[in-house]
Coordinates of C-alpha atoms and ligand atoms in Angstrom, one line a residue:
M1 CA 16.2 5.2 -12.4
G2 CA 13.4 4.2 -14.8
F3 CA 9.9 3.6 -13.7
K4 CA 9.0 0.0 -12.7
L5 CA 5.9 -1.6 -11.2
T6 CA 6.2 -3.3 -7.8
T7 CA 5.5 -7.0 -8.5
I8 CA 3.2 -9.3 -6.5
E9 CA 6.3 -11.4 -5.7
E10 CA 7.9 -8.3 -4.2
F11 CA 4.7 -7.7 -2.1
E12 CA 4.9 -11.3 -1.0
S13 CA 8.5 -11.3 0.0
A14 CA 7.9 -8.2 2.1
T15 CA 5.0 -10.0 3.8
D16 CA 7.2 -13.1 4.4
R17 CA 9.8 -11.0 6.1
L18 CA 7.1 -9.5 8.4
L19 CA 5.7 -12.9 9.2
E20 CA 9.1 -13.9 10.4
T21 CA 8.8 -11.1 13.0
G22 CA 5.3 -12.4 13.8
K23 CA 6.7 -15.9 14.4
K24 CA 9.3 -14.4 16.8
V25 CA 6.7 -12.8 18.9
G26 CA 4.2 -15.7 18.7
A27 CA 1.7 -13.8 16.5
D28 CA -1.1 -15.4 14.6
S29 CA -1.8 -14.4 11.0
W30 CA -4.6 -14.7 8.3
Q31 CA -2.2 -16.9 6.3
M32 CA -2.2 -19.4 9.2
R33 CA -5.9 -19.2 9.9
V34 CA -6.8 -19.8 6.3
K35 CA -5.0 -23.2 6.5
N36 CA -7.1 -24.1 9.6
Q37 CA -10.3 -23.1 7.9
T38 CA -9.6 -25.1 4.7
P39 CA -11.5 -26.9 3.2
H40 CA -14.6 -24.8 3.8
C41 CA -18.0 -26.2 4.5
K42 CA -19.5 -27.2 1.1
F43 CA -23.1 -26.4 2.2
G44 CA -22.1 -22.9 3.2
E45 CA -20.2 -22.4 -0.1
Q46 CA -23.2 -23.3 -2.1
G47 CA -25.6 -21.4 0.0
I48 CA -27.7 -24.4 0.8
C49 CA -27.6 -24.3 4.6
C50 CA -30.6 -22.6 6.2
R51 CA -30.5 -21.5 9.9
I52 CA -33.2 -18.9 9.9
C53 CA -35.4 -20.9 12.3
S54 CA -34.7 -23.3 15.1
M55 CA -36.3 -26.3 13.5
G56 CA -33.1 -26.3 11.5
P57 CA -30.4 -25.8 10.6
C58 CA -31.4 -27.6 7.5
R59 CA -29.0 -28.6 4.8
I60 CA -29.9 -29.7 1.3
T61 CA -28.5 -32.9 -0.1
P62 CA -29.8 -35.3 -2.9
K63 CA -31.4 -37.4 -0.1
A64 CA -32.9 -34.3 1.7
P65 CA -34.0 -31.9 -1.1
R66 CA -36.2 -29.8 1.3
G67 CA -35.8 -28.3 4.7
I68 CA -38.2 -29.3 7.5
C69 CA -40.6 -26.5 6.5
G70 CA -40.5 -27.7 2.9
C71 CA -38.2 -24.9 1.5
D72 CA -36.1 -26.1 -1.4
A73 CA -32.5 -25.2 -2.4
H74 CA -33.7 -22.3 -4.6
G75 CA -35.6 -20.7 -1.8
I76 CA -32.8 -21.2 0.7
V77 CA -30.1 -19.9 -1.6
G78 CA -32.3 -16.9 -2.6
R79 CA -33.0 -16.0 1.0
N80 CA -29.3 -16.3 2.0
F81 CA -28.4 -14.1 -1.0
L82 CA -30.9 -11.5 0.0
R83 CA -29.8 -11.5 3.6
F84 CA -26.2 -11.1 2.5
T85 CA -27.1 -8.1 0.4
A86 CA -29.1 -6.6 3.2
G87 CA -26.1 -6.8 5.5
G88 CA -24.1 -4.9 3.0
A89 CA -26.8 -2.3 2.2
A90 CA -27.3 -1.7 6.0
T91 CA -23.6 -1.3 6.5
H92 CA -22.9 1.2 3.7
S93 CA -26.1 3.1 4.5
D94 CA -25.4 3.4 8.2
H95 CA -22.1 4.9 7.3
G96 CA -23.9 7.4 5.2
R97 CA -26.2 8.1 8.1
E98 CA -23.3 8.9 10.3
I99 CA -22.1 11.4 7.7
C100 CA -25.5 13.1 7.6
H101 CA -25.4 13.3 11.4
T102 CA -21.9 14.8 11.3
L103 CA -23.2 17.4 8.8
H104 CA -25.9 18.2 11.3
C105 CA -23.1 19.0 13.8
A106 CA -21.3 21.2 11.4
S107 CA -20.8 24.8 12.5
R108 CA -18.7 27.8 11.8
D109 CA -16.8 27.5 15.0
G110 CA -17.0 23.8 15.5
S111 CA -14.9 20.8 14.3
Y112 CA -16.8 20.2 11.1
H113 CA -17.3 22.8 8.4
V114 CA -19.0 23.2 5.1
K115 CA -15.9 23.2 2.8
D116 CA -17.8 22.8 -0.5
A117 CA -20.7 25.2 -0.3
E118 CA -21.2 25.1 -4.0
K119 CA -21.8 21.4 -3.9
L120 CA -24.3 21.7 -1.0
I121 CA -26.2 24.4 -2.9
R122 CA -26.2 22.2 -6.0
I123 CA -27.6 19.2 -4.1
A124 CA -30.2 21.5 -2.5
G125 CA -31.3 22.6 -6.0
E126 CA -31.7 18.9 -7.0
W127 CA -33.8 18.3 -4.0
G128 CA -36.0 21.4 -4.6
V129 CA -34.7 23.2 -1.4
E130 CA -34.8 27.0 -1.5
T131 CA -31.2 28.3 -1.0
E132 CA -31.6 32.0 -1.7
G133 CA -30.5 34.2 1.2
K134 CA -30.0 31.2 3.5
D135 CA -27.0 31.0 5.8
I136 CA -24.9 28.0 4.5
Y137 CA -24.9 26.3 7.9
D138 CA -28.7 26.6 8.2
L139 CA -28.9 25.1 4.7
A140 CA -26.5 22.3 5.9
H141 CA -28.7 21.5 8.8
E142 CA -31.8 21.5 6.7
M143 CA -30.2 19.2 4.2
S144 CA -28.9 16.9 6.8
E145 CA -32.4 16.5 8.2
L146 CA -33.8 15.8 4.8
A147 CA -31.1 13.3 4.1
L148 CA -31.7 11.6 7.5
M149 CA -35.4 11.4 6.5
E150 CA -34.4 9.4 3.4
Y151 CA -33.7 6.6 5.8
G152 CA -37.2 6.3 7.2
K153 CA -39.6 8.4 5.2
P154 CA -43.0 6.7 4.9
F155 CA -43.8 7.5 1.3
G156 CA -41.9 8.0 -1.9
I157 CA -38.7 6.8 -3.4
S158 CA -35.1 7.8 -3.0
R159 CA -34.4 11.4 -3.9
W160 CA -31.1 10.5 -5.6
L161 CA -32.8 8.5 -8.4
S162 CA -33.5 11.8 -10.2
R163 CA -29.9 11.8 -11.2
A164 CA -30.2 8.8 -13.4
P165 CA -31.2 9.0 -17.1
E166 CA -34.9 8.7 -17.8
H167 CA -34.6 5.3 -19.5
T168 CA -32.9 3.8 -16.4
R169 CA -35.5 5.2 -14.2
E170 CA -38.3 3.7 -16.3
L171 CA -36.6 0.3 -16.1
W172 CA -36.4 0.6 -12.3
K173 CA -40.0 1.5 -12.0
K174 CA -41.1 -1.3 -14.3
A175 CA -39.0 -3.8 -12.4
E176 CA -40.3 -2.5 -9.1
I177 CA -36.8 -2.0 -7.8
E178 CA -36.9 1.7 -7.1
P179 CA -35.7 1.9 -3.5
R180 CA -38.1 3.5 -1.0
A181 CA -36.8 4.6 2.4
I182 CA -33.3 3.1 2.9
D183 CA -34.0 1.4 6.2
R184 CA -37.3 0.1 4.8
E185 CA -35.5 -1.9 2.0
V186 CA -33.2 -3.5 4.6
S187 CA -36.0 -4.2 6.9
C188 CA -38.2 -5.5 4.1
A189 CA -35.3 -7.9 3.1
M190 CA -35.2 -9.2 6.7
H191 CA -39.0 -9.6 6.7
M192 CA -39.1 -11.4 3.4
T193 CA -36.4 -13.9 4.5
H194 CA -38.1 -14.7 7.8
M195 CA -39.3 -18.2 8.2
G196 CA -42.4 -18.7 6.2
C197 CA -42.2 -15.6 4.0
S198 CA -40.7 -15.6 0.5
S199 CA -39.1 -18.7 -1.1
L200 CA -39.7 -17.6 -4.7
P201 CA -36.2 -16.9 -6.2
E202 CA -37.5 -14.2 -8.5
A203 CA -39.0 -12.3 -5.6
L204 CA -35.9 -12.6 -3.5
V205 CA -33.5 -11.6 -6.2
R206 CA -35.7 -8.6 -7.1
Q207 CA -35.6 -7.4 -3.4
A208 CA -31.8 -8.0 -3.4
L209 CA -31.5 -5.6 -6.3
R210 CA -33.8 -3.1 -4.5
A211 CA -31.8 -3.3 -1.3
G212 CA -28.7 -2.8 -3.3
M213 CA -30.3 0.2 -4.9
A214 CA -31.1 1.6 -1.5
D215 CA -27.3 1.5 -0.9
G216 CA -25.9 2.8 -4.1
W217 CA -28.6 5.3 -5.0
G218 CA -29.4 6.0 -1.3
G219 CA -27.2 5.5 1.7
S220 CA -23.8 5.4 -0.1
M221 CA -24.7 8.5 -2.2
C222 CA -25.5 10.3 1.0
G223 CA -22.2 9.2 2.4
T224 CA -20.2 10.4 -0.6
E225 CA -22.0 13.6 -1.3
F226 CA -22.2 15.0 2.2
S227 CA -18.6 13.9 2.9
D228 CA -17.6 16.1 0.0
V229 CA -19.6 19.0 1.3
M230 CA -17.8 18.8 4.7
F231 CA -14.3 17.6 3.7
G232 CA -14.0 18.9 0.2
T233 CA -14.7 17.3 -3.2
P234 CA -11.6 15.4 -4.1
M235 CA -9.3 16.9 -6.8
P236 CA -6.1 15.3 -8.1
V237 CA -3.4 15.1 -5.5
D238 CA -0.1 13.3 -5.2
T239 CA 0.5 10.7 -2.6
E240 CA 2.3 7.4 -2.0
A241 CA 1.3 3.9 -1.3
N242 CA 2.6 0.7 0.4
L243 CA 4.2 0.0 3.8
G244 CA 7.2 2.1 2.9
V245 CA 5.2 5.1 3.7
M246 CA 5.6 4.3 7.4
K247 CA 8.5 6.2 9.0
E248 CA 11.1 4.7 11.3
D249 CA 11.9 7.9 13.1
E250 CA 8.3 9.3 13.5
V251 CA 5.2 8.4 15.4
N252 CA 3.1 6.3 13.0
I253 CA -0.6 6.5 13.4
I254 CA -2.6 4.3 11.2
V255 CA -6.2 5.1 10.5
H256 CA -8.3 2.1 9.4
G257 CA -12.0 1.7 8.7
H258 CA -14.3 3.8 6.7
D259 CA -15.8 7.0 8.2
P260 CA -14.0 10.2 7.3
S261 CA -15.5 12.0 10.3
L262 CA -12.9 10.2 12.4
S263 CA -9.9 10.1 10.1
E264 CA -10.2 13.7 9.1
M265 CA -10.1 14.7 12.8
I266 CA -7.1 12.5 13.5
C267 CA -5.3 14.1 10.6
E268 CA -6.2 17.6 11.9
Y269 CA -4.7 16.9 15.4
A270 CA -1.7 15.0 14.1
G271 CA -0.8 18.3 12.5
D272 CA -1.3 20.2 15.8
P273 CA 1.9 22.0 16.8
E274 CA 1.3 21.0 20.5
M275 CA 1.2 17.3 19.4
I276 CA 4.2 17.6 17.2
A277 CA 6.1 19.2 20.0
L278 CA 5.1 16.4 22.3
A279 CA 6.3 13.8 19.8
K280 CA 9.6 15.7 19.5
S281 CA 10.1 15.8 23.2
L282 CA 9.8 12.0 23.2
G283 CA 12.5 11.6 20.6
A284 CA 10.4 11.3 17.4
K285 CA 11.0 13.5 14.4
G286 CA 7.3 14.0 13.9
I287 CA 3.9 12.4 13.5
N288 CA 3.1 10.4 10.4
V289 CA -0.5 9.4 9.6
A290 CA -1.1 6.7 7.0
G291 CA -4.2 4.7 6.1
V292 CA -5.5 1.2 5.6
C293 CA -8.7 0.2 3.7
C294 CA -11.4 2.7 2.7
T295 CA -10.6 5.3 5.3
S296 CA -7.2 5.5 3.7
N297 CA -8.9 6.2 0.3
E298 CA -11.0 9.0 1.9
V299 CA -8.0 10.9 3.4
A300 CA -5.7 10.1 0.5
M301 CA -8.2 11.6 -2.0
R302 CA -8.7 14.8 0.0
R303 CA -5.4 15.3 1.8
G304 CA -2.8 13.2 0.0
V305 CA -2.4 11.1 3.2
P306 CA -0.3 8.1 2.2
M307 CA -1.8 4.6 1.9
A308 CA -0.1 1.9 4.0
G309 CA -2.1 -0.8 2.4
N310 CA -5.4 -2.6 1.7
F311 CA -7.5 -5.2 3.4
L312 CA -5.2 -8.2 3.6
Q313 CA -2.3 -6.0 4.5
Q314 CA -3.8 -4.7 7.7
E315 CA -1.9 -7.1 9.9
N316 CA 1.4 -6.2 8.2
V317 CA 1.1 -2.7 9.4
V318 CA 1.3 -3.9 13.0
L319 CA 4.0 -6.5 12.1
T320 CA 6.4 -3.6 11.1
G321 CA 6.8 -3.0 14.9
A322 CA 6.7 0.7 14.1
C323 CA 2.9 1.3 14.5
E324 CA 2.2 3.3 17.6
A325 CA -1.6 3.1 17.1
I326 CA -4.0 1.7 14.7
V327 CA -7.1 3.7 15.1
V328 CA -10.3 2.2 13.7
D329 CA -13.9 3.0 13.3
V330 CA -16.1 0.6 11.4
Q331 CA -16.0 -2.2 8.8
C332 CA -13.4 -4.6 7.5
I333 CA -11.3 -4.5 10.6
F334 CA -9.8 -7.8 11.6
P335 CA -10.6 -8.8 15.2
A336 CA -7.1 -10.3 14.9
L337 CA -5.7 -6.8 15.4
G338 CA -6.5 -7.2 19.1
P339 CA -4.3 -10.1 20.0
L340 CA -1.7 -9.1 17.4
S341 CA -1.3 -5.6 18.8
K342 CA -0.6 -7.2 22.2
C343 CA 2.5 -8.9 20.7
F344 CA 3.9 -5.4 20.0
H345 CA 3.7 -2.0 21.7
T346 CA 0.9 -1.0 19.3
K347 CA -2.3 0.5 20.7
F348 CA -5.4 -0.9 18.9
I349 CA -7.8 1.9 19.4
T350 CA -11.5 1.2 18.6
T351 CA -13.7 4.2 18.6
S352 CA -17.2 3.2 17.5
P353 CA -20.0 1.5 19.4
I354 CA -20.7 -0.3 16.1
A355 CA -17.3 -2.0 16.1
Q356 CA -16.2 -3.0 19.6
M357 CA -13.5 -5.7 19.9
P358 CA -11.6 -7.6 22.6
D359 CA -8.0 -6.5 23.3
S360 CA -8.6 -3.0 22.1
D361 CA -8.5 0.3 23.9
F362 CA -12.0 1.9 23.4
I363 CA -11.9 5.7 23.0
R364 CA -15.4 6.6 22.0
F365 CA -15.5 9.1 19.2
S366 CA -18.5 11.1 18.3
A367 CA -19.1 14.1 16.1
E368 CA -20.3 16.2 19.0
S369 CA -17.1 15.9 20.9
A370 CA -14.8 15.2 18.0
A371 CA -12.0 17.6 18.9
E372 CA -11.6 16.3 22.4
N373 CA -11.7 12.6 21.3
A374 CA -9.3 13.1 18.4
K375 CA -6.8 14.9 20.6
K376 CA -6.9 12.1 23.2
I377 CA -6.4 9.5 20.5
V378 CA -3.4 11.3 19.0
R379 CA -1.9 11.9 22.4
T380 CA -2.3 8.2 23.3
A381 CA -0.4 7.3 20.1
V382 CA 2.3 9.8 20.6
E383 CA 3.0 8.9 24.2
N384 CA 3.3 5.3 23.1
Y385 CA 6.3 6.0 20.9
V386 CA 8.7 5.5 23.8
N387 CA 7.4 1.9 24.2
R388 CA 8.5 0.9 20.7
K389 CA 10.9 -2.1 20.7
S390 CA 13.6 -1.2 18.2
D391 CA 14.7 -4.8 17.7
L392 CA 11.2 -5.7 16.3
V393 CA 11.1 -2.7 13.9
H394 CA 11.3 -3.5 10.2
I395 CA 9.5 -1.3 7.6
P396 CA 9.7 -2.8 4.1
Q397 CA 11.3 -0.1 1.9
M398 CA 8.6 -0.5 -0.7
K399 CA 6.3 2.3 -2.0
Q400 CA 5.1 3.9 -5.2
K401 CA 3.9 7.3 -6.2
A402 CA 0.3 7.8 -6.9
T403 CA -2.0 10.6 -8.2
V404 CA -5.4 10.2 -6.7
G405 CA -8.6 12.2 -6.2
Y406 CA -10.7 11.7 -9.3
S407 CA -14.2 12.6 -8.3
V408 CA -16.7 13.1 -11.1
E409 CA -16.1 16.8 -10.7
A410 CA -12.3 16.3 -11.0
I411 CA -12.8 14.2 -14.1
V412 CA -15.0 16.7 -15.8
K413 CA -12.5 19.5 -14.9
T414 CA -9.6 17.5 -16.3
L415 CA -11.6 17.0 -19.5
D416 CA -12.3 20.7 -19.7
G417 CA -8.6 21.2 -19.6
V418 CA -8.0 19.2 -22.8
T419 CA -10.7 20.7 -24.8
N420 CA -9.2 24.1 -25.1
S421 CA -12.4 25.7 -23.7
Q422 CA -14.6 24.5 -26.6
V423 CA -17.8 25.9 -25.1
D424 CA -20.3 23.3 -26.1
V425 CA -18.5 20.5 -24.3
L426 CA -17.3 22.4 -21.2
G427 CA -18.5 20.8 -17.9
T428 CA -19.5 17.6 -19.6
T429 CA -18.1 14.1 -20.2
K430 CA -18.3 14.6 -24.0
P431 CA -14.5 14.7 -24.6
L432 CA -14.3 11.3 -23.0
I433 CA -17.2 10.0 -25.1
E434 CA -15.3 11.3 -28.2
C435 CA -12.2 9.3 -27.2
I436 CA -14.4 6.2 -26.9
T437 CA -16.4 6.6 -30.1
S438 CA -13.2 7.3 -32.1
G439 CA -11.7 4.1 -30.7
V440 CA -8.7 5.9 -29.1
I441 CA -10.0 4.4 -25.9
R442 CA -12.0 1.1 -26.4
G443 CA -14.0 1.4 -23.2
A444 CA -13.9 1.6 -19.5
V445 CA -13.8 -0.9 -16.5
A446 CA -14.9 0.1 -13.0
M447 CA -12.8 -2.2 -10.8
V448 CA -13.7 -2.3 -7.2
G449 CA -13.6 -4.5 -4.1
C450 CA -11.6 -6.3 -1.6
N451 CA -8.9 -8.9 -1.2
N452 CA -9.9 -12.4 -0.5
P453 CA -7.5 -15.3 0.4
R454 CA -9.3 -17.3 -2.3
V455 CA -7.2 -15.2 -4.7
R456 CA -3.5 -14.5 -4.4
P457 CA -3.7 -11.1 -2.8
D458 CA -3.8 -8.2 -5.4
S459 CA -2.7 -10.5 -8.2
A460 CA -6.1 -10.4 -9.9
H461 CA -6.5 -6.6 -9.5
V462 CA -3.1 -5.8 -10.8
G463 CA -3.0 -8.5 -13.5
L464 CA -6.3 -7.4 -14.9
M465 CA -5.4 -3.7 -14.8
K466 CA -2.2 -4.3 -16.7
K467 CA -3.8 -6.3 -19.4
L468 CA -6.8 -3.9 -19.7
I469 CA -4.7 -0.7 -20.1
Q470 CA -2.6 -2.5 -22.7
N471 CA -5.9 -2.9 -24.6
D472 CA -6.6 0.8 -24.4
I473 CA -9.3 0.3 -21.7
I474 CA -9.3 3.0 -19.1
L475 CA -10.0 2.1 -15.4
V476 CA -11.9 3.8 -12.7
L477 CA -11.1 2.3 -9.3
S478 CA -12.3 2.3 -5.7
G479 CA -11.8 0.6 -2.4
C480 CA -9.0 -2.0 -1.9
S481 CA -8.7 -2.4 -5.7
A482 CA -7.6 1.2 -5.9
Q483 CA -5.0 0.6 -3.2
A484 CA -3.7 -2.5 -5.0
A485 CA -3.2 -0.3 -8.1
A486 CA -1.4 2.4 -6.1
K487 CA 0.9 -0.1 -4.3
A488 CA 1.8 -1.6 -7.6
G489 CA 2.6 1.8 -9.2
L490 CA -0.3 1.9 -11.7
M491 CA -1.4 5.3 -10.4
D492 CA 1.9 6.8 -11.1
K493 CA 1.5 8.9 -14.3
Q494 CA 4.5 7.2 -15.7
A495 CA 2.4 4.0 -15.9
K496 CA 1.1 5.5 -19.1
D497 CA 4.1 3.7 -20.8
L498 CA 2.3 0.4 -20.0
C499 CA -0.8 1.4 -22.0
G500 CA -1.7 0.8 -25.6
A501 CA -1.0 3.7 -27.9
G502 CA -4.5 5.2 -27.7
L503 CA -4.8 5.3 -24.0
K504 CA -1.2 6.4 -23.6
R505 CA -2.0 9.5 -25.8
V506 CA -5.0 10.3 -23.7
C507 CA -3.0 10.0 -20.5
E508 CA -0.4 12.4 -21.9
L509 CA -2.9 14.9 -23.1
A510 CA -4.9 14.9 -20.0
D511 CA -1.9 14.4 -17.7
I512 CA -3.6 11.5 -15.8
P513 CA -2.6 8.0 -14.8
P514 CA -4.3 5.2 -16.7
V515 CA -6.2 4.1 -13.7
L516 CA -8.2 6.7 -11.8
H517 CA -8.8 6.5 -8.1
M518 CA -12.4 7.5 -7.5
G519 CA -12.4 6.8 -3.7
S520 CA -13.7 4.4 -1.1
C521 CA -16.4 1.8 -1.6
V522 CA -19.2 4.2 -0.7
D523 CA -17.8 6.3 -3.5
I524 CA -18.9 3.8 -6.0
S525 CA -21.9 6.1 -6.0
R526 CA -19.6 8.5 -7.9
M527 CA -19.3 5.8 -10.6
M528 CA -23.1 5.7 -10.9
V529 CA -23.2 9.4 -11.4
L530 CA -20.4 9.2 -14.0
A531 CA -22.2 6.5 -15.9
S532 CA -25.4 8.5 -15.8
E533 CA -23.6 11.6 -17.1
L534 CA -21.9 9.6 -19.9
A535 CA -25.3 8.2 -20.9
K536 CA -27.0 11.6 -20.8
D537 CA -24.1 13.4 -22.7
S538 CA -24.0 10.6 -25.3
G539 CA -27.8 10.1 -25.7
L540 CA -27.2 6.4 -25.1
N541 CA -28.6 4.1 -22.4
I542 CA -26.1 3.2 -19.6
S543 CA -26.4 -0.5 -20.8
Q544 CA -25.2 0.5 -24.3
L545 CA -22.0 2.1 -23.1
P546 CA -18.8 0.1 -23.5
L547 CA -18.4 0.0 -19.7
V548 CA -18.4 -2.9 -17.3
G549 CA -17.9 -3.4 -13.6
C550 CA -15.5 -5.9 -12.0
A551 CA -14.8 -7.1 -8.5
P552 CA -12.0 -9.8 -8.9
E553 CA -11.1 -10.4 -5.3
W554 CA -14.4 -9.4 -3.4
M555 CA -15.2 -10.8 0.0
S556 CA -17.8 -8.7 1.9
E557 CA -21.6 -8.4 2.1
K558 CA -21.0 -4.8 1.1
A559 CA -19.5 -6.0 -2.2
V560 CA -22.6 -7.9 -3.1
S561 CA -24.8 -5.0 -2.3
I562 CA -22.6 -2.9 -4.6
G563 CA -22.7 -5.5 -7.3
N564 CA -26.5 -5.5 -7.2
Y565 CA -26.8 -1.8 -7.6
V566 CA -24.1 -1.7 -10.3
V567 CA -26.0 -4.4 -12.3
A568 CA -29.3 -2.8 -11.6
T569 CA -28.0 0.4 -13.0
G570 CA -27.4 -1.4 -16.3
I571 CA -23.7 -2.2 -16.0
D572 CA -22.6 -5.8 -16.6
T573 CA -20.5 -6.9 -13.7
F574 CA -17.7 -9.5 -13.6
L575 CA -16.8 -11.4 -10.5
G576 CA -13.6 -13.3 -9.8
V577 CA -14.9 -15.0 -6.7
A578 CA -18.2 -16.9 -6.9
P579 CA -21.1 -15.8 -4.7
Q580 CA -22.5 -18.5 -2.4
V581 CA -25.4 -19.2 -4.7
T582 CA -24.1 -22.2 -6.7
G583 CA -26.5 -24.5 -4.9
S584 CA -29.4 -23.2 -6.9
S585 CA -29.6 -23.2 -10.7
E586 CA -32.6 -20.9 -10.5
V587 CA -30.9 -18.1 -8.4
T588 CA -27.7 -18.5 -10.5
G589 CA -29.7 -18.3 -13.7
L590 CA -31.4 -15.2 -12.6
L591 CA -28.2 -13.4 -11.5
T592 CA -26.2 -14.4 -14.6
E593 CA -29.0 -14.0 -17.2
G594 CA -32.6 -13.6 -16.0
I595 CA -32.2 -10.1 -14.5
R596 CA -31.1 -8.8 -17.9
D597 CA -34.7 -8.7 -18.8
W598 CA -35.3 -6.2 -16.0
V599 CA -32.2 -4.1 -16.0
E600 CA -30.4 -4.8 -19.2
A601 CA -27.3 -6.2 -17.4
A602 CA -26.2 -9.2 -15.4
Y603 CA -23.4 -10.9 -13.6
T604 CA -20.6 -13.0 -15.1
V605 CA -18.6 -15.2 -12.7
E606 CA -15.2 -16.5 -13.7
T607 CA -12.6 -17.5 -11.3
D608 CA -9.9 -17.9 -14.0
I609 CA -8.6 -14.4 -14.1
D610 CA -7.3 -14.6 -17.7
K611 CA -10.7 -15.7 -18.8
L612 CA -12.3 -13.0 -16.7
C613 CA -10.2 -10.5 -18.5
D614 CA -11.0 -11.8 -22.0
A615 CA -14.7 -11.9 -21.1
M616 CA -14.7 -8.2 -20.1
I617 CA -12.8 -7.2 -23.3
T618 CA -15.2 -9.3 -25.4
R619 CA -18.2 -7.6 -23.7
I620 CA -16.8 -4.2 -24.3
E621 CA -16.1 -5.0 -28.0
E622 CA -19.7 -6.4 -28.3
K623 CA -21.1 -3.1 -27.0
R624 CA -19.0 -1.2 -29.4
A625 CA -20.0 -3.4 -32.3
A626 CA -23.7 -2.9 -31.4
L627 CA -23.2 0.9 -31.6
G628 CA -21.3 0.6 -34.8
I629 CA -18.2 2.2 -33.4
Ligands
BF8_1 O1 -15.6 -0.9 1.8 S1 -13.0 -3.0 -0.6 S2 -12.1 -5.0 2.0 S3 -12.2 -1.8 2.9 S4 -15.4 -4.0 1.7 FE1 -13.5 -3.6 2.9 FE2 -13.7 -4.6 0.6 FE3 -11.7 -3.1 1.2 FE4 -13.8 -0.7 2.1 NI1 -15.0 -2.1 0.4
SF4_2 FE1 -35.1 -25.4 8.0 FE2 -37.2 -24.1 6.9 FE3 -36.3 -23.5 9.3 FE4 -34.8 -22.9 7.2 S1 -36.8 -22.1 7.7 S2 -34.1 -23.8 9.1 S3 -35.3 -24.7 5.8 S4 -37.2 -25.4 8.7

């Protein structure tokens, strides 16, 4: 049978079938809740509702152009935007902090190990830490302490900034957006937005960029880099995606959330012979682990664990009736999973004090007692197999093959493979630059972010990707965008046939799919490193590269924090969902144009997806024209 993408219509009919089961058991769904919440509050949508003091809430209208304290729409919108960013920066960075803490727990005979010693030594070198003659675990502990200090150090700026090209660093310095201690930027954002502090849009937007920088060039980079040190730097690996990866005759454990400290341990113990024997004794053929959201990206990239789905598919996993446990840590977890799991036999297992929810079984997970906790979680899931109600089981037979695991290291290695060991380009991004300058590839799009019911789920991701690869534009992906691609089949190497002639040739030569999975949302820090390497290897500024960012279906605070650091790094960013800033022409003007004076890039917002695609292609071609290529 020939290769064929799975269509959005096919995704939807699978969902419809599952919603029928939901109806049978009296389950609620996001599709129903969206209807109840529509139309949305106009003040909230435009960002002109202020509730940061109890004289309010104040809402801006033509008749009431100022809040009680006298703040105008621009100040209110700017403060809301900064707080939104701070929420995202705190969230990603706290995830990074957990990883640093886990690294501190790593030991030769414990649950967590140093898998990529070379990478740890490389980072130590960047940070000026002596490595000669040091035991690798002593070095790991020393580095984890230094990394944890990045969150609260009293002086100086983020250590990671040294990875950026000099020109970019100069821009950051001049714009005063170099992040200091990570927590300080979040805290400063909260301070600035307290009643009676900043109401000047320029100051608020500047801090929004700085808080974003503390995420991408701070907390997220800690998360990515030290996860690689412990769990291995991703290299290309084959896996599968969509609900069809769940197995009717096995115990299905779904890991959902973000932190690989948990999901890695669940995978470990799901492969434990004792647990498998237990599963078999209860009539199951084995234990199947699959993922949802970014935790799925983490274990797919490093272990080839299949991806059950992305953000708006999380309820579907339970609706299959074949999910023994959905094990979550932090972020992007629907509280709806509590009541929904009660309609089935599914155990909804929360594990983090950061994300506690009603109707869940809380099994606290911590790095110090990881083995014991993980074993308990896996056992709970396995023992639940006998409670499955077979008449409710329906797993849509829908999945695609995907090759994932394109860390920067993996991309460089792949490029090395096609250059026939031409010494001067080995270990660099130069072969890719050559493809771009020669026009074989027109440029690159970094597509990231969520699903959002404001957009037909996955349709913008997949639609844009199809059109971009036809136009010889290569994609690097992360987060739920990457999962949309994998579900559709775009990460199958055979998807090269959907590309323009140039990109198709590159895919064949390098043996890659046309869309490259770079990981979870914290891994967008990888994209910042890649952009920096491309700039250094080409002698261009990042803003000159025919490279743009895109979040067509974004929804979270994290996504805004990401957008801010991507733009601040000099990469024009295209959004398919409007941020809640339209109530201020000044804030909107800064984000879509004004900040270009500081960082050589800005946002474009376009909710018509065809137009969004054209705008990206136009921008890429403009950048090429400016370079004379
Ligand atoms: O951090 S893409 S819905 S899962 S926020 Fe969440 Fe959005 Fe998915 Fe990962 Ni990112
Ligand atoms: Fe109203 Fe000003 Fe208080 Fe905001 S800070 S709620 S605008 S009085």
